[in-house]
Tab-separated table of C-alpha atoms and ligand atoms in Angstrom:
chain	number	residue	atom	x	y	z
J	803	MET	CA	12.003	34.699	67.543
J	804	SER	CA	15.019	32.755	68.753
J	805	ILE	CA	14.809	31.259	72.217
J	806	PRO	CA	18.061	30.825	74.165
J	807	LEU	CA	18.742	27.268	75.336
J	808	ASP	CA	21.285	26.171	77.893
J	809	SER	CA	23.691	23.515	76.660
J	810	SER	CA	22.186	20.592	78.616
J	811	THR	CA	18.672	21.376	77.322
J	812	ALA	CA	19.984	21.674	73.778
J	813	LYS	CA	21.798	18.337	74.115
J	814	LEU	CA	18.705	16.552	75.417
J	815	MET	CA	16.556	18.094	72.685
J	816	GLN	CA	18.976	16.597	70.186
J	817	ALA	CA	18.341	13.186	71.775
J	818	TYR	CA	14.691	13.443	70.702
J	819	HIS	CA	15.704	14.044	67.098
J	820	THR	CA	14.937	11.549	64.350
J	821	SER	CA	15.879	11.763	60.717
J	822	THR	CA	12.327	10.890	59.615
J	823	PRO	CA	11.268	13.614	57.194
J	824	CYS	CA	8.426	15.860	58.335
J	825	THR	CA	5.273	15.573	56.263
J	826	TRP	CA	3.361	18.507	57.731
J	827	CYS	CA	2.479	21.356	55.376
J	828	ASP	CA	4.650	24.470	55.355
J	829	GLY	CA	3.563	26.808	58.134
J	830	CYS	CA	1.693	24.106	60.063
J	831	GLY	CA	1.344	24.795	63.790
J	832	ASP	CA	2.395	21.227	64.526
J	833	TYR	CA	6.035	22.297	64.099
J	834	GLY	CA	5.728	24.702	67.030
J	835	ILE	CA	3.914	22.196	69.261
J	836	TRP	CA	6.481	19.521	68.392
J	837	THR	CA	9.332	21.886	69.331
J	838	ALA	CA	7.650	22.890	72.600
J	839	ILE	CA	7.136	19.307	73.729
J	840	LYS	CA	10.783	18.432	73.069
J	841	ARG	CA	11.882	21.570	74.856
J	842	SER	CA	9.648	21.088	77.888
J	843	LEU	CA	10.760	17.470	78.368
J	844	SER	CA	14.396	18.491	77.953
J	845	GLU	CA	14.115	21.365	80.417
J	846	LEU	CA	12.643	18.897	82.925
J	847	ASN	CA	15.634	16.644	82.239
J	848	ILE	CA	13.391	13.822	80.963
J	849	ALA	CA	15.178	11.667	78.374
J	850	PRO	CA	13.362	9.884	75.515
J	851	HIS	CA	13.476	6.526	77.348
J	852	GLU	CA	11.757	8.095	80.370
J	853	VAL	CA	8.482	9.229	78.754
J	854	LEU	CA	5.512	7.733	76.911
J	855	LEU	CA	4.062	9.793	74.064
J	856	CYS	CA	0.635	8.655	72.816
J	857	PHE	CA	-0.786	9.857	69.504
J	858	ASP	CA	-4.308	9.910	68.112
J	859	VAL	CA	-4.924	9.594	64.386
J	860	GLY	CA	-4.678	12.863	62.496
J	861	CYS	CA	-2.033	15.356	61.479
J	862	CYS	CA	-0.895	15.517	65.114
J	863	GLY	CA	-0.565	11.726	65.088
J	864	ASN	CA	1.783	11.992	62.155
J	865	GLY	CA	4.238	13.430	64.652
J	866	SER	CA	4.616	10.008	66.263
J	867	ASP	CA	7.691	9.128	64.220
J	868	LYS	CA	9.132	12.649	64.194
J	869	LEU	CA	10.617	12.442	67.663
J	870	LEU	CA	12.026	9.715	69.868
J	871	GLY	CA	10.586	8.404	73.147
J	872	TYR	CA	8.327	5.444	73.841
J	873	ARG	CA	5.504	6.089	71.384
J	874	PHE	CA	2.081	4.602	70.730
J	875	HIS	CA	-0.074	5.574	67.751
J	876	GLY	CA	-3.606	4.230	68.171
J	877	LEU	CA	-7.143	4.441	66.840
J	878	HIS	CA	-9.001	7.620	65.989
J	879	GLY	CA	-10.501	9.260	69.056
J	880	ARG	CA	-9.030	6.668	71.420
J	881	VAL	CA	-5.777	8.202	72.558
J	882	ILE	CA	-6.971	8.910	76.111
J	883	PRO	CA	-7.896	5.307	77.077
J	884	PHE	CA	-4.594	3.833	76.016
J	885	ALA	CA	-2.595	6.684	77.552
J	886	ALA	CA	-4.519	6.331	80.823
J	887	GLY	CA	-4.120	2.535	80.794
J	888	ALA	CA	-0.374	2.813	80.337
J	889	LYS	CA	-0.112	5.355	83.137
J	890	LEU	CA	-2.107	3.221	85.557
J	891	ALA	CA	0.119	0.251	84.754
J	892	ASN	CA	3.295	2.267	85.246
J	893	PRO	CA	2.579	5.447	87.213
J	894	LYS	CA	6.265	6.332	87.409
J	895	LEU	CA	6.294	7.186	83.699
J	896	PRO	CA	5.204	10.647	82.509
J	897	VAL	CA	2.489	10.077	79.890
J	898	ILE	CA	1.489	12.687	77.326
J	899	ALA	CA	-1.382	12.198	74.873
J	900	PHE	CA	-1.916	14.225	71.701
J	901	GLY	CA	-5.220	14.475	69.826
J	902	GLY	CA	-6.976	16.798	67.413
J	903	ASP	CA	-10.272	18.623	67.874
J	904	GLY	CA	-12.028	16.309	65.421
J	905	ALA	CA	-11.127	13.129	67.281
J	906	SER	CA	-11.365	14.566	70.786
J	907	PHE	CA	-14.692	16.423	70.537
J	908	SER	CA	-16.552	13.928	68.320
J	909	GLU	CA	-15.489	10.269	68.181
J	910	GLY	CA	-13.516	10.421	71.424
J	911	VAL	CA	-15.541	12.925	73.413
J	912	GLY	CA	-16.766	10.277	75.871
J	913	HIS	CA	-13.184	9.424	76.745
J	914	LEU	CA	-12.419	13.083	77.398
J	915	VAL	CA	-15.415	13.372	79.726
J	916	HIS	CA	-14.305	10.434	81.852
J	917	ALA	CA	-10.634	11.405	81.811
J	918	ILE	CA	-11.493	14.772	83.319
J	919	ARG	CA	-13.902	13.442	85.943
J	920	SER	CA	-11.496	10.599	86.777
J	921	ASN	CA	-8.534	12.962	87.039
J	922	TYR	CA	-6.205	10.464	85.361
J	923	PRO	CA	-2.624	11.611	85.994
J	924	ILE	CA	-1.751	12.252	82.342
J	925	VAL	CA	-1.276	15.280	80.092
J	926	PHE	CA	-3.615	15.780	77.142
J	927	VAL	CA	-2.527	18.173	74.392
J	928	LEU	CA	-5.397	19.223	72.116
J	929	HIS	CA	-4.212	20.234	68.647
J	930	ASN	CA	-7.109	22.579	68.014
J	931	ASN	CA	-7.066	23.642	64.374
J	932	ALA	CA	-10.872	23.580	64.111
J	933	ASN	CA	-11.038	21.005	61.317
J	934	TYR	CA	-10.136	17.443	60.296
J	935	GLY	CA	-6.851	18.382	58.601
J	936	LEU	CA	-5.560	14.929	57.650
J	937	THR	CA	-8.699	13.988	55.724
J	938	LYS	CA	-8.864	17.232	53.720
J	939	GLY	CA	-10.323	19.826	56.041
J	940	GLN	CA	-13.836	18.688	56.866
J	941	ALA	CA	-15.595	20.745	59.546
J	942	SER	CA	-15.250	19.471	63.106
J	943	SER	CA	-17.488	20.254	66.055
J	944	LEU	CA	-15.133	23.150	66.868
J	945	THR	CA	-15.328	24.756	63.392
J	946	TRP	CA	-17.099	28.083	63.591
J	947	GLN	CA	-20.806	27.887	62.729
J	948	GLY	CA	-21.478	29.040	59.182
J	949	GLN	CA	-17.814	28.748	58.259
J	950	LYS	CA	-17.465	27.581	54.653
J	951	MET	CA	-15.157	24.590	54.279
J	952	ASP	CA	-14.293	22.633	51.118
J	953	SER	CA	-16.629	19.817	52.123
J	954	SER	CA	-19.388	22.128	53.390
J	955	PRO	CA	-19.439	25.018	50.891
J	956	ASN	CA	-22.561	26.560	52.435
J	957	GLY	CA	-21.086	26.581	55.903
J	958	ILE	CA	-21.937	24.139	58.652
J	959	PRO	CA	-25.440	24.493	60.134
J	960	GLU	CA	-24.612	23.217	63.630
J	961	HIS	CA	-23.536	25.563	66.373
J	962	THR	CA	-19.921	25.312	67.471
J	963	LEU	CA	-19.412	23.118	70.504
J	964	PRO	CA	-18.424	25.405	73.409
J	965	SER	CA	-15.370	23.325	74.235
J	966	MET	CA	-13.964	25.309	77.134
J	967	ASP	CA	-17.340	25.667	78.857
J	968	PHE	CA	-17.803	21.926	78.373
J	969	VAL	CA	-14.396	21.158	79.908
J	970	PHE	CA	-15.021	23.453	82.884
J	971	SER	CA	-18.448	21.847	83.461
J	972	LEU	CA	-16.607	18.590	84.263
J	973	GLU	CA	-14.664	20.089	87.192
J	974	PRO	CA	-11.148	19.769	85.747
J	975	THR	CA	-8.035	20.198	87.857
J	976	PHE	CA	-5.772	21.740	85.192
J	977	VAL	CA	-6.813	23.772	82.150
J	978	ALA	CA	-4.479	25.791	79.966
J	979	ARG	CA	-4.607	27.333	76.537
J	980	SER	CA	-1.845	28.419	74.205
J	981	PHE	CA	-1.172	29.217	70.575
J	982	SER	CA	1.030	27.155	68.257
J	983	GLY	CA	3.175	30.203	67.454
J	984	ASP	CA	4.233	30.782	71.050
J	985	ILE	CA	6.846	28.130	71.809
J	986	GLU	CA	7.934	29.803	75.020
J	987	GLN	CA	4.440	29.840	76.514
J	988	MET	CA	3.651	26.286	75.340
J	989	THR	CA	6.882	25.113	76.991
J	990	ARG	CA	6.004	26.802	80.284
J	991	ILE	CA	2.507	25.281	80.247
J	992	MET	CA	3.669	21.780	79.267
J	993	LYS	CA	6.251	21.717	82.061
J	994	ALA	CA	3.571	22.630	84.616
J	995	ALA	CA	1.194	20.068	83.103
J	996	ILE	CA	3.777	17.260	83.271
J	997	LYS	CA	4.273	18.028	86.975
J	998	HIS	CA	0.526	18.278	87.669
J	999	ARG	CA	-1.003	15.756	90.052
J	1000	GLY	CA	-3.992	14.770	87.866
J	1001	PHE	CA	-5.417	15.263	84.378
J	1002	ALA	CA	-3.931	18.276	82.593
J	1003	PHE	CA	-5.911	19.607	79.635
J	1004	ILE	CA	-3.985	21.888	77.260
J	1005	ASP	CA	-5.929	23.486	74.417
J	1006	ILE	CA	-3.507	24.660	71.746
J	1007	LEU	CA	-4.993	26.938	69.114
J	1008	GLN	CA	-3.169	25.573	66.124
J	1009	ALA	CA	-2.594	27.191	62.757
J	1010	CYS	CA	-3.561	24.989	59.802
J	1011	PRO	CA	-2.732	27.112	56.759
J	1012	THR	CA	-3.955	24.460	54.327
J	1013	TRP	CA	-7.582	24.211	55.479
J	1014	ASN	CA	-8.259	26.755	58.194
J	1015	HIS	CA	-8.397	30.152	56.465
J	1016	PHE	CA	-10.319	31.862	59.263
J	1017	ALA	CA	-8.167	31.445	62.387
J	1018	THR	CA	-4.769	31.836	60.728
J	1019	HIS	CA	-1.416	32.134	62.508
J	1020	GLU	CA	-1.569	35.924	62.155
J	1021	TRP	CA	-5.197	36.123	63.287
J	1022	LEU	CA	-4.510	33.966	66.327
J	1023	GLN	CA	-1.405	35.946	67.184
J	1024	SER	CA	-3.387	39.186	67.245
J	1025	HIS	CA	-6.384	37.758	69.128
J	1026	VAL	CA	-4.781	36.082	72.137
J	1027	TYR	CA	-3.349	37.464	75.352
J	1028	ASP	CA	-1.397	35.923	78.213
J	1029	ALA	CA	-3.802	35.934	81.161
J	1030	ASN	CA	-1.051	35.052	83.647
J	1031	ALA	CA	1.004	38.037	82.503
J	1032	GLU	CA	-2.107	40.175	83.111
J	1033	GLY	CA	-2.391	38.943	86.699
J	1034	HIS	CA	-4.876	36.049	86.427
J	1035	ASP	CA	-4.723	33.727	89.442
J	1036	PRO	CA	-5.036	30.072	88.245
J	1037	LYS	CA	-6.593	29.097	91.595
J	1038	ASP	CA	-9.749	31.111	90.834
J	1039	PHE	CA	-12.109	28.595	89.182
J	1040	ALA	CA	-14.968	31.016	88.447
J	1041	LYS	CA	-12.683	33.628	86.895
J	1042	ALA	CA	-10.816	30.949	84.940
J	1043	ARG	CA	-14.061	29.651	83.445
J	1044	LYS	CA	-15.147	33.176	82.592
J	1045	ILE	CA	-11.954	34.178	80.805
J	1046	ALA	CA	-11.692	30.776	79.091
J	1047	THR	CA	-15.166	31.054	77.582
J	1048	ASP	CA	-15.315	34.760	76.819
J	1049	THR	CA	-13.572	35.004	73.462
J	1050	SER	CA	-15.678	37.879	72.124
J	1051	GLU	CA	-12.705	40.230	71.791
J	1052	ARG	CA	-9.570	38.243	72.667
J	1053	GLY	CA	-8.819	34.685	73.723
J	1054	SER	CA	-7.092	34.116	77.054
J	1055	THR	CA	-3.999	31.917	77.118
J	1056	GLY	CA	-1.723	30.629	79.854
J	1057	ILE	CA	-2.473	28.393	82.826
J	1058	LEU	CA	-6.111	29.260	83.381
J	1059	TYR	CA	-6.914	26.849	86.203
J	1060	GLN	CA	-4.804	24.597	88.397
J	1061	ASN	CA	-5.814	22.695	91.514
J	1062	GLU	CA	-3.255	20.430	93.167
J	1063	GLU	CA	-5.532	19.515	96.084
J	1064	ILE	CA	-7.618	16.859	94.292
J	1065	PRO	CA	-6.123	13.340	94.354
J	1066	SER	CA	-5.586	11.650	91.020
J	1067	PHE	CA	-7.488	8.536	89.949
J	1068	TYR	CA	-4.491	6.364	90.837
J	1069	GLU	CA	-4.234	7.809	94.334
J	1070	ARG	CA	-7.917	7.006	94.914
J	1071	LEU	CA	-7.648	3.400	93.685
J	1072	VAL	CA	-8.038	1.417	96.894
J	1073	PRO	CA	-6.318	-1.797	95.620
J	1074	ARG	CA	-3.195	0.237	94.766
J	1075	GLN	CA	-2.923	2.057	98.054
J	1076	GLY	CA	0.155	1.131	100.061
J	1077	ARG	CA	1.660	-0.864	97.174
J	1078	LYS	CA	5.340	-0.292	96.529
J	1079	THR	CA	5.302	-2.051	93.154
J	1080	THR	CA	3.584	-1.069	89.905
J	1081	ALA	CA	1.297	-3.265	87.805
J	1082	VAL	CA	3.981	-3.647	85.133
J	1083	ALA	CA	6.433	-4.919	87.733
J	1084	GLU	CA	3.822	-7.273	89.161
J	1085	VAL	CA	3.359	-9.007	85.803
J	1086	HIS	CA	6.702	-10.693	86.488
J	1087	ILE	CA	5.984	-11.712	90.068
J	1088	THR	CA	2.325	-12.731	89.963
J	1089	ASP	CA	1.482	-16.291	88.920
J	1090	VAL	CA	-1.825	-16.127	87.030
J	1091	SER	CA	-1.651	-19.666	85.582
J	1092	ALA	CA	-4.437	-20.983	87.842
J	1093	LEU	CA	-6.662	-18.122	86.828
J	1094	MET	CA	-5.923	-18.713	83.157
J	1095	LYS	CA	-6.805	-22.401	83.487
J	1096	GLY	CA	-10.247	-21.412	84.666
J	1097	LEU	CA	-10.778	-19.380	81.506
J	1098	VAL	CA	-10.006	-22.095	78.967
W	1357	SF4	FE1	-0.875	20.972	59.414
W	1357	SF4	FE2	-3.262	21.493	58.401
W	1357	SF4	FE3	-1.325	20.520	56.830
W	1357	SF4	FE4	-2.459	19.000	58.703
W	1357	SF4	S1	-3.466	19.832	56.871
W	1357	SF4	S2	-0.272	19.163	58.257
W	1357	SF4	S3	-2.846	20.462	60.365
W	1357	SF4	S4	-1.363	22.525	57.858
């Protein structure tokens, strides 16, 4: 499906372009997510030098050199701490973090817990392809129980981590879900997430044709519905949790929950209240030499 772009959006999208060749497999959902992020930033009139994009290790992290912007590619499972740290140092900068389900719901799950309860003012995009794609498709904690994978030919014995129920148990302020084949919906969600006051969690059900042969692009396309188009009110926490976790027949997508009333972590930081400057600016005006002398 072609999506009409106005000329200024198209021009700004071009500014994010790099000539680095893409290394994702044919049909990978990362292409759609990558397009949606460029489009959402461009529609918000945010240029590459006005945003920080943070990447976890994984196939999603291999997107770090496929678009321009200030970019940071860190350790596996650790994208949230460095994204949050950068945001707290320079709260004027929109910060978007990208991580896979393997990193985010295993190695990095503690960081996700504290990001949600802290309400850090950053966007987190979960590339949820239900496996560790970069390292040859091992099962993750979000792979379906019993699902046979190349590295677990009898199927995994553990039950699948109920990720959405887990996220809702932490009292989030923004939860959305989309599908890597729906660029228009991902763009709408990302724009709202970038403007959100606190931590925005976006679960993107991502096609991985190389390793995930159970939730394919076609299967996902036929098993999701747009809850907002069907009248869901994102202010209704209980209903949002219910439709996010009930995937027995179809999976809900769209902005499932949004609460702009809760202050972000930065707003609640007493030492920052009333300050006109940011920590990055203060590095230049604060003399810490006496303090450093005490440390050596
Ligand atoms: Fe995409 Fe899967 Fe290939 Fe990774 S392994 S690039 S997630 S299709």
